[in-house]
Amino acid sequence: MNLHLPAEQTTIFEEMSLLARQHDAINLGQGFPDRDGPAEIRQAAADAIMAGPNQYPPMRGLPLLREAVATHYAQHQGLGITAENVLITSGATEALAASILSLIEPGDKVVMIEPMYDAYLPLVRQAGGVPHFITLRPPEWRLDAETLDRVIDPTTKAIVFNNPLNPAGRAFTREELSLLADVCIRNDVIVISDEVWEHIVFDGRTHVPLHGLPGMAERTIKIGSAGKIFSLTGWKVGFAIAPPPLLAAMTRMHQYLTFSTPPALQIGTAHGLTMSPSYFTGMREGFARSRDTLAKSLTAEGLTVLPSEGTYFLCIDLSASGIDMDDRSFCLKMVQEAGVAMIPLSPFYASQKEDRIVRLCFAKADELLIEAALRLGQGIMRLS
Ligand code: PMP
Ligand code: GLN
């Protein structure tokens, strides 16, 4: 049988979560918070389930949620959009699939920035796109004009961009985003801008949506996820913001991918998006405190951590920590012998591997983060 399937049999997230369960380890691998998001959002969804209807909602999403998404981005990011620019999808993953599968044709050049989220490459390959990579290196993970100019040219159809960047925890600066915008406009390139981590940025940063830069609204598909904003990752409610021609193409694909998304979860999400700004600042501050707890605890164990500017991930630099192992072997050893699951960064690279960095999720209770750091400290002592 000639099956047309992704190269990886199992994603790194699933693999590490399985190992965490097998070894009864603290799971700082797959990214999900250990506490569910606001009760009032869950209550709104529960009420909607009981009140009904629970039948297919409109294919493009409930008008209530599409309006709420447009209003939310106007208020929080100053975007001039309406509900006509919004498509509701089953998670950001479906928005990625709908955009990539609708816009990329066989042979199209697609630029991707590694480390890249695991879903991008299999989807681009599925569409027949030809990937070209820009490789970012730790600890800065910086985009520079020279590389952007070398890789992006008039034959480029699209770039898949992620800001803040999972797994690196990097929030790109306005200056870097302007460089990217400039090269995309000059070469007439579409940007699929995965901004699912937009609300989780730290140390006084504000998220800069690429869509808001001059000349970018007409060429940007902005993707968001309620799972990340409200600590409800299992809900899989996503949204795409795009100019009408791009949104129409995505919508045609969406109608054959999932067609629609559970109505009660859309109602809960609409409630969440209209919550007061204090929810969003409180959520950010809580994650920043957890980041600091984990960073401090790991540093006390002699591990070198990289800055985390956004997302709920923090990376350890194995070389700088004096650990002479590749990332995957280290993660396997630590989940089996120290009882801590983490994610190696090498699966997020496709062209020039980076195999000395591991990612930890800090969206967990302090006691768990402190215990995980202690276990890792003991684990690395046993390595030597
Ligand atoms: N893109 C990125 C960069 C992510 O980190 C994730 C989930 N962690 C997704 C997309 C998928 O989001 P969803 O669960 O809403 O499909
Ligand atoms: N996005 C989550 C992460 O980065 C994982 C999602 C998944 O398991 N597919 O950890």
Short mmCIF file of C-alpha atoms and ligand atoms in Angstrom, two decimals:
data_model
loop_
_atom_site.label_atom_id
_atom_site.label_comp_id
_atom_site.label_asym_id
_atom_site.label_seq_id
_atom_site.Cartn_x
_atom_site.Cartn_y
_atom_site.Cartn_z
CA MET A 1 0.00 0.00 0.00
CA ASN A 2 1.40 3.41 -0.90
CA LEU A 3 0.21 5.49 2.05
CA HIS A 4 0.73 9.25 2.01
CA LEU A 5 1.55 9.80 5.67
CA PRO A 6 3.70 12.11 7.83
CA ALA A 7 7.25 10.84 8.42
CA GLU A 8 6.84 10.70 12.21
CA GLN A 9 4.74 7.80 13.49
CA THR A 10 4.08 9.46 16.85
CA THR A 11 4.60 13.12 17.77
CA ILE A 12 7.27 13.90 20.34
CA PHE A 13 4.53 15.21 22.68
CA GLU A 14 2.62 11.92 22.62
CA GLU A 15 5.82 9.89 22.94
CA MET A 16 7.01 11.78 26.01
CA SER A 17 3.57 11.85 27.68
CA LEU A 18 3.35 8.08 27.23
CA LEU A 19 6.79 7.62 28.79
CA ALA A 20 5.82 9.98 31.63
CA ARG A 21 2.81 7.78 32.42
CA GLN A 22 4.84 4.56 32.15
CA HIS A 23 7.51 5.84 34.54
CA ASP A 24 5.16 7.79 36.80
CA ALA A 25 7.24 10.87 36.03
CA ILE A 26 6.44 14.56 36.52
CA ASN A 27 5.33 15.57 33.05
CA LEU A 28 6.95 18.86 32.04
CA GLY A 29 7.00 17.65 28.42
CA GLN A 30 3.78 18.12 26.49
CA GLY A 31 2.58 21.69 27.07
CA PHE A 32 -0.61 21.87 29.10
CA PRO A 33 -1.46 23.59 32.40
CA ASP A 34 -2.19 21.44 35.45
CA ARG A 35 -5.19 23.62 36.31
CA ASP A 36 -8.21 24.23 34.10
CA GLY A 37 -8.95 27.82 33.11
CA PRO A 38 -11.64 30.16 34.54
CA ALA A 39 -14.74 28.55 36.08
CA GLU A 40 -16.96 31.22 34.53
CA ILE A 41 -15.91 30.17 31.01
CA ARG A 42 -16.53 26.51 31.77
CA GLN A 43 -19.88 27.41 33.35
CA ALA A 44 -20.93 29.36 30.24
CA ALA A 45 -20.12 26.29 28.11
CA ALA A 46 -21.89 23.92 30.54
CA ASP A 47 -25.00 26.13 30.53
CA ALA A 48 -24.92 26.23 26.72
CA ILE A 49 -24.80 22.43 26.56
CA MET A 50 -27.86 22.13 28.79
CA ALA A 51 -29.80 24.93 27.12
CA GLY A 52 -28.97 23.70 23.59
CA PRO A 53 -29.16 23.57 20.69
CA ASN A 54 -26.34 21.06 20.38
CA GLN A 55 -26.67 20.65 16.63
CA TYR A 56 -24.27 21.77 13.89
CA PRO A 57 -23.49 25.46 14.29
CA PRO A 58 -22.81 27.65 11.23
CA MET A 59 -19.79 26.36 9.32
CA ARG A 60 -17.80 29.61 9.70
CA GLY A 61 -18.46 29.73 13.45
CA LEU A 62 -21.18 31.19 15.68
CA PRO A 63 -21.72 34.90 14.88
CA LEU A 64 -21.45 35.54 18.64
CA LEU A 65 -17.89 34.18 18.71
CA ARG A 66 -16.80 35.72 15.42
CA GLU A 67 -17.93 39.12 16.74
CA ALA A 68 -16.18 38.47 20.07
CA VAL A 69 -12.90 37.59 18.29
CA ALA A 70 -13.03 40.78 16.21
CA THR A 71 -13.80 42.94 19.26
CA HIS A 72 -11.13 41.21 21.34
CA TYR A 73 -8.37 41.87 18.81
CA ALA A 74 -9.53 45.46 18.33
CA GLN A 75 -9.33 46.05 22.09
CA HIS A 76 -6.17 44.12 22.90
CA GLN A 77 -4.09 44.57 19.74
CA GLY A 78 -5.67 47.52 17.91
CA LEU A 79 -6.59 45.48 14.82
CA GLY A 80 -9.19 46.96 12.49
CA ILE A 81 -11.13 43.80 11.66
CA THR A 82 -14.76 42.68 11.63
CA ALA A 83 -16.49 39.32 12.02
CA GLU A 84 -16.16 38.99 8.21
CA ASN A 85 -12.42 38.49 8.73
CA VAL A 86 -12.88 35.64 11.23
CA LEU A 87 -13.17 31.87 10.79
CA ILE A 88 -13.66 29.60 13.80
CA THR A 89 -11.76 26.31 13.61
CA SER A 90 -11.29 23.20 15.74
CA GLY A 91 -8.10 24.39 17.40
CA ALA A 92 -5.21 26.32 15.91
CA THR A 93 -4.12 23.00 14.40
CA GLU A 94 -7.13 22.97 12.12
CA ALA A 95 -6.55 26.62 11.18
CA LEU A 96 -2.98 25.69 10.23
CA ALA A 97 -4.22 22.74 8.18
CA ALA A 98 -6.95 24.77 6.46
CA SER A 99 -4.56 27.59 5.55
CA ILE A 100 -1.66 25.42 4.40
CA LEU A 101 -3.79 22.92 2.47
CA SER A 102 -5.80 25.66 0.75
CA LEU A 103 -2.98 28.02 -0.20
CA ILE A 104 -0.04 25.77 -0.99
CA GLU A 105 0.01 23.98 -4.31
CA PRO A 106 2.46 21.26 -5.35
CA GLY A 107 5.87 22.81 -6.02
CA ASP A 108 5.23 26.05 -4.10
CA LYS A 109 8.16 27.35 -2.11
CA VAL A 110 7.29 27.67 1.58
CA VAL A 111 9.70 29.25 4.06
CA MET A 112 9.72 27.87 7.59
CA ILE A 113 11.64 28.99 10.63
CA GLU A 114 13.26 26.26 12.69
CA PRO A 115 12.83 25.38 15.50
CA MET A 116 9.26 25.00 14.26
CA TYR A 117 6.10 23.61 15.82
CA ASP A 118 5.70 19.97 14.90
CA ALA A 119 2.54 20.26 12.78
CA TYR A 120 3.94 22.66 10.15
CA LEU A 121 6.23 20.47 8.11
CA PRO A 122 3.92 17.44 7.73
CA LEU A 123 1.14 19.80 6.55
CA VAL A 124 3.38 21.63 4.08
CA ARG A 125 4.59 18.28 2.72
CA GLN A 126 1.01 17.00 2.51
CA ALA A 127 0.16 20.01 0.34
CA GLY A 128 3.16 19.30 -1.91
CA GLY A 129 4.98 22.47 -0.83
CA VAL A 130 8.76 22.67 -1.03
CA PRO A 131 10.12 23.75 2.37
CA HIS A 132 13.08 26.14 2.69
CA PHE A 133 14.41 26.77 6.17
CA ILE A 134 15.66 29.68 8.21
CA THR A 135 17.53 28.26 11.19
CA LEU A 136 17.50 30.12 14.49
CA ARG A 137 20.15 29.36 17.08
CA PRO A 138 20.19 29.69 20.85
CA PRO A 139 20.52 31.63 23.01
CA GLU A 140 19.29 34.66 20.99
CA TRP A 141 17.05 32.90 18.43
CA ARG A 142 17.19 36.17 16.42
CA LEU A 143 15.84 36.86 12.95
CA ASP A 144 18.25 38.91 10.83
CA ALA A 145 17.78 40.86 7.63
CA GLU A 146 20.55 39.11 5.73
CA THR A 147 19.09 35.61 6.25
CA LEU A 148 15.53 36.73 5.53
CA ASP A 149 16.72 38.32 2.27
CA ARG A 150 18.72 35.27 1.27
CA VAL A 151 15.93 32.74 1.83
CA ILE A 152 12.80 34.71 0.86
CA ASP A 153 12.60 35.65 -2.81
CA PRO A 154 9.91 36.33 -5.44
CA THR A 155 9.38 32.59 -5.95
CA THR A 156 8.30 32.22 -2.30
CA LYS A 157 4.57 31.62 -1.92
CA ALA A 158 4.26 31.68 1.86
CA ILE A 159 6.09 31.70 5.15
CA VAL A 160 4.90 29.86 8.24
CA PHE A 161 5.76 32.06 11.18
CA ASN A 162 5.28 31.55 14.92
CA ASN A 163 5.43 34.36 17.45
CA PRO A 164 5.96 33.93 20.39
CA LEU A 165 8.02 30.97 19.30
CA ASN A 166 7.33 27.50 20.67
CA PRO A 167 9.62 25.75 21.68
CA ALA A 168 12.22 28.52 22.11
CA GLY A 169 10.15 30.86 24.31
CA ARG A 170 11.20 33.78 22.11
CA ALA A 171 8.99 36.87 21.58
CA PHE A 172 10.24 38.63 18.43
CA THR A 173 10.82 42.36 18.68
CA ARG A 174 8.98 44.96 16.63
CA GLU A 175 12.25 45.53 14.76
CA GLU A 176 12.55 41.86 13.74
CA LEU A 177 8.86 41.80 12.75
CA SER A 178 9.38 44.90 10.60
CA LEU A 179 12.27 43.19 8.79
CA LEU A 180 10.03 40.19 8.12
CA ALA A 181 7.13 42.39 6.98
CA ASP A 182 9.41 44.33 4.66
CA VAL A 183 10.80 41.24 2.92
CA CYS A 184 7.30 39.69 2.60
CA ILE A 185 5.87 42.85 1.04
CA ARG A 186 8.80 43.22 -1.39
CA ASN A 187 8.45 39.61 -2.55
CA ASP A 188 4.65 39.39 -2.37
CA VAL A 189 4.62 36.58 0.19
CA ILE A 190 1.66 35.37 2.31
CA VAL A 191 2.35 34.91 6.02
CA ILE A 192 0.65 32.21 8.04
CA SER A 193 1.24 33.76 11.44
CA ASP A 194 0.69 31.34 14.31
CA GLU A 195 0.20 33.59 17.35
CA VAL A 196 -1.38 31.11 19.75
CA TRP A 197 0.96 32.32 22.53
CA GLU A 198 0.07 36.01 22.00
CA HIS A 199 -1.28 36.53 25.52
CA ILE A 200 1.60 34.77 27.28
CA VAL A 201 4.48 37.27 27.08
CA PHE A 202 6.52 38.43 30.05
CA ASP A 203 8.53 41.23 31.65
CA GLY A 204 6.40 44.10 30.37
CA ARG A 205 6.39 42.95 26.73
CA THR A 206 3.33 43.55 24.58
CA HIS A 207 2.55 41.19 21.73
CA VAL A 208 2.97 42.78 18.29
CA PRO A 209 0.61 41.17 15.76
CA LEU A 210 2.22 40.99 12.32
CA HIS A 211 -1.23 41.72 10.86
CA GLY A 212 -1.05 45.23 12.38
CA LEU A 213 2.16 46.30 10.60
CA PRO A 214 1.74 48.55 7.54
CA GLY A 215 0.97 46.56 4.39
CA MET A 216 0.57 43.25 6.26
CA ALA A 217 -3.22 42.99 6.84
CA GLU A 218 -3.78 42.00 3.21
CA ARG A 219 -1.22 39.17 3.27
CA THR A 220 -1.42 37.77 6.82
CA ILE A 221 -3.42 34.87 8.21
CA LYS A 222 -3.31 35.29 11.96
CA ILE A 223 -4.04 32.17 13.99
CA GLY A 224 -5.13 32.07 17.65
CA SER A 225 -6.24 29.41 20.13
CA ALA A 226 -8.64 29.52 23.08
CA GLY A 227 -6.76 26.52 24.47
CA LYS A 228 -3.75 28.69 25.22
CA ILE A 229 -5.51 31.91 26.22
CA PHE A 230 -7.81 30.23 28.75
CA SER A 231 -5.82 27.16 29.86
CA LEU A 232 -8.36 24.88 28.18
CA THR A 233 -6.10 23.01 25.76
CA GLY A 234 -8.53 20.11 25.37
CA TRP A 235 -11.25 22.35 23.96
CA LYS A 236 -9.58 22.82 20.59
CA VAL A 237 -11.27 26.09 19.67
CA GLY A 238 -9.15 28.13 17.27
CA PHE A 239 -9.61 31.22 15.14
CA ALA A 240 -8.12 32.54 11.93
CA ILE A 241 -8.12 36.23 10.97
CA ALA A 242 -7.52 36.98 7.31
CA PRO A 243 -8.46 39.30 4.44
CA PRO A 244 -11.56 38.04 2.56
CA PRO A 245 -9.81 36.27 -0.37
CA LEU A 246 -7.48 34.28 1.92
CA LEU A 247 -10.28 33.58 4.40
CA ALA A 248 -12.52 32.32 1.59
CA ALA A 249 -9.84 29.85 0.46
CA MET A 250 -9.34 28.57 4.01
CA THR A 251 -13.07 28.30 4.57
CA ARG A 252 -13.46 26.07 1.53
CA MET A 253 -10.91 23.69 3.04
CA HIS A 254 -12.36 23.98 6.56
CA GLN A 255 -15.76 22.77 5.37
CA TYR A 256 -14.19 19.42 4.49
CA LEU A 257 -11.80 19.16 7.44
CA THR A 258 -14.14 19.55 10.41
CA PHE A 259 -16.98 21.71 9.00
CA SER A 260 -17.71 23.15 12.46
CA THR A 261 -16.65 23.30 16.11
CA PRO A 262 -18.76 22.33 19.20
CA PRO A 263 -21.23 25.21 19.75
CA ALA A 264 -21.09 25.18 23.58
CA LEU A 265 -17.30 25.53 23.51
CA GLN A 266 -17.66 28.45 21.10
CA ILE A 267 -20.09 30.12 23.53
CA GLY A 268 -17.67 29.55 26.44
CA THR A 269 -14.82 31.01 24.38
CA ALA A 270 -16.89 34.07 23.42
CA HIS A 271 -17.51 34.64 27.13
CA GLY A 272 -13.78 34.37 27.85
CA LEU A 273 -12.71 36.79 25.11
CA THR A 274 -14.90 39.50 26.59
CA MET A 275 -13.57 39.10 30.15
CA SER A 276 -11.98 42.13 31.79
CA PRO A 277 -8.30 42.92 31.09
CA SER A 278 -7.45 41.87 34.67
CA TYR A 279 -7.91 38.20 33.71
CA PHE A 280 -5.27 38.50 31.00
CA THR A 281 -2.74 40.38 33.15
CA GLY A 282 -3.35 38.01 36.09
CA MET A 283 -2.82 34.97 33.88
CA ARG A 284 0.44 36.39 32.51
CA GLU A 285 1.70 37.29 35.98
CA GLY A 286 0.90 33.80 37.27
CA PHE A 287 2.86 32.14 34.47
CA ALA A 288 5.75 34.59 34.94
CA ARG A 289 5.96 33.60 38.63
CA SER A 290 5.99 29.90 37.67
CA ARG A 291 8.71 30.59 35.12
CA ASP A 292 10.82 32.28 37.78
CA THR A 293 10.26 29.44 40.25
CA LEU A 294 11.39 26.84 37.73
CA ALA A 295 14.34 28.92 36.49
CA LYS A 296 15.55 29.53 40.03
CA SER A 297 15.16 25.89 41.05
CA LEU A 298 16.98 24.60 37.95
CA THR A 299 19.79 27.14 38.36
CA ALA A 300 20.23 26.02 41.97
CA GLU A 301 20.82 22.50 40.62
CA GLY A 302 23.60 23.77 38.36
CA LEU A 303 21.58 23.80 35.14
CA THR A 304 21.86 26.68 32.66
CA VAL A 305 18.49 27.98 31.54
CA LEU A 306 17.79 30.21 28.54
CA PRO A 307 15.56 33.28 28.83
CA SER A 308 11.84 32.69 28.34
CA GLU A 309 10.21 35.82 26.92
CA GLY A 310 6.86 34.21 26.16
CA THR A 311 4.92 30.84 26.00
CA TYR A 312 4.89 28.60 29.10
CA PHE A 313 8.15 26.95 28.18
CA LEU A 314 11.68 27.28 29.45
CA CYS A 315 14.76 25.71 27.85
CA ILE A 316 17.85 24.17 29.39
CA ASP A 317 21.12 24.43 27.49
CA LEU A 318 22.82 21.04 27.96
CA SER A 319 26.26 22.15 26.71
CA ALA A 320 26.31 25.21 28.94
CA SER A 321 25.17 22.97 31.83
CA GLY A 322 28.18 20.71 31.27
CA ILE A 323 26.04 17.74 30.16
CA ASP A 324 27.68 15.80 27.40
CA MET A 325 24.62 14.10 25.91
CA ASP A 326 22.32 14.82 23.01
CA ASP A 327 18.88 16.19 23.86
CA ARG A 328 16.91 13.05 23.04
CA SER A 329 19.15 10.68 25.02
CA PHE A 330 19.06 13.11 27.94
CA CYS A 331 15.24 13.28 27.89
CA LEU A 332 14.95 9.49 27.69
CA LYS A 333 17.36 9.00 30.56
CA MET A 334 15.70 11.61 32.75
CA VAL A 335 12.16 10.32 32.22
CA GLN A 336 13.25 6.76 32.99
CA GLU A 337 15.73 7.38 35.79
CA ALA A 338 14.96 10.78 37.32
CA GLY A 339 11.18 10.75 36.84
CA VAL A 340 10.92 14.01 34.86
CA ALA A 341 9.58 14.22 31.31
CA MET A 342 10.85 17.01 29.02
CA ILE A 343 10.88 17.65 25.27
CA PRO A 344 14.08 17.55 23.19
CA LEU A 345 14.34 20.37 20.63
CA SER A 346 15.85 18.30 17.80
CA PRO A 347 12.44 17.14 16.44
CA PHE A 348 11.62 20.84 15.83
CA TYR A 349 14.48 21.09 13.33
CA ALA A 350 14.50 19.65 9.81
CA SER A 351 17.60 21.00 8.09
CA GLN A 352 20.39 21.83 10.53
CA LYS A 353 19.79 19.95 13.76
CA GLU A 354 20.16 21.57 17.14
CA ASP A 355 20.45 18.76 19.65
CA ARG A 356 21.68 20.34 22.86
CA ILE A 357 18.54 22.04 24.13
CA VAL A 358 15.54 20.63 26.04
CA ARG A 359 12.19 22.27 26.76
CA LEU A 360 10.24 22.21 30.04
CA CYS A 361 6.64 23.33 30.59
CA PHE A 362 6.21 25.49 33.69
CA ALA A 363 2.40 25.78 33.68
CA LYS A 364 2.34 23.68 36.86
CA ALA A 365 2.08 24.11 40.64
CA ASP A 366 5.22 25.42 42.38
CA GLU A 367 5.68 22.21 44.44
CA LEU A 368 5.79 20.16 41.24
CA LEU A 369 8.29 22.51 39.56
CA ILE A 370 10.55 22.49 42.62
CA GLU A 371 10.35 18.70 42.93
CA ALA A 372 11.12 18.28 39.21
CA ALA A 373 14.22 20.48 39.51
CA LEU A 374 15.42 18.48 42.54
CA ARG A 375 14.93 15.23 40.66
CA LEU A 376 16.84 16.58 37.67
CA GLY A 377 19.65 17.73 39.96
CA GLN A 378 19.92 14.18 41.34
CA GLY A 379 19.59 12.73 37.86
CA ILE A 380 22.52 14.72 36.45
CA MET A 381 24.68 13.85 39.45
CA ARG A 382 24.21 10.19 38.55
CA LEU A 383 25.35 10.87 34.97
CA SER A 384 28.95 11.55 35.93
N1 PMP B 1 0.74 26.23 17.26
C1 PMP B 1 1.60 26.29 18.29
C2 PMP B 1 2.85 27.10 18.15
C3 PMP B 1 1.34 25.59 19.46
O1 PMP B 1 2.20 25.65 20.47
C4 PMP B 1 0.16 24.82 19.55
C5 PMP B 1 -0.19 24.02 20.78
N2 PMP B 1 0.76 24.01 21.76
C6 PMP B 1 -0.71 24.81 18.46
C7 PMP B 1 -0.39 25.52 17.34
C8 PMP B 1 -1.98 23.99 18.49
O2 PMP B 1 -3.02 24.65 19.11
P1 PMP B 1 -4.44 23.95 19.30
O3 PMP B 1 -4.32 23.06 20.49
O4 PMP B 1 -5.40 25.08 19.50
O5 PMP B 1 -4.72 23.17 18.07
N1 GLN B 2 1.32 22.37 21.68
C1 GLN B 2 1.68 21.52 22.78
C2 GLN B 2 3.16 21.69 23.09
O1 GLN B 2 3.86 22.42 22.44
C3 GLN B 2 1.41 20.09 22.43
C4 GLN B 2 0.26 19.83 21.56
C5 GLN B 2 0.21 18.37 21.17
O2 GLN B 2 0.44 17.50 21.99
N2 GLN B 2 -0.03 18.14 19.91
O3 GLN B 2 3.62 21.06 23.99
#
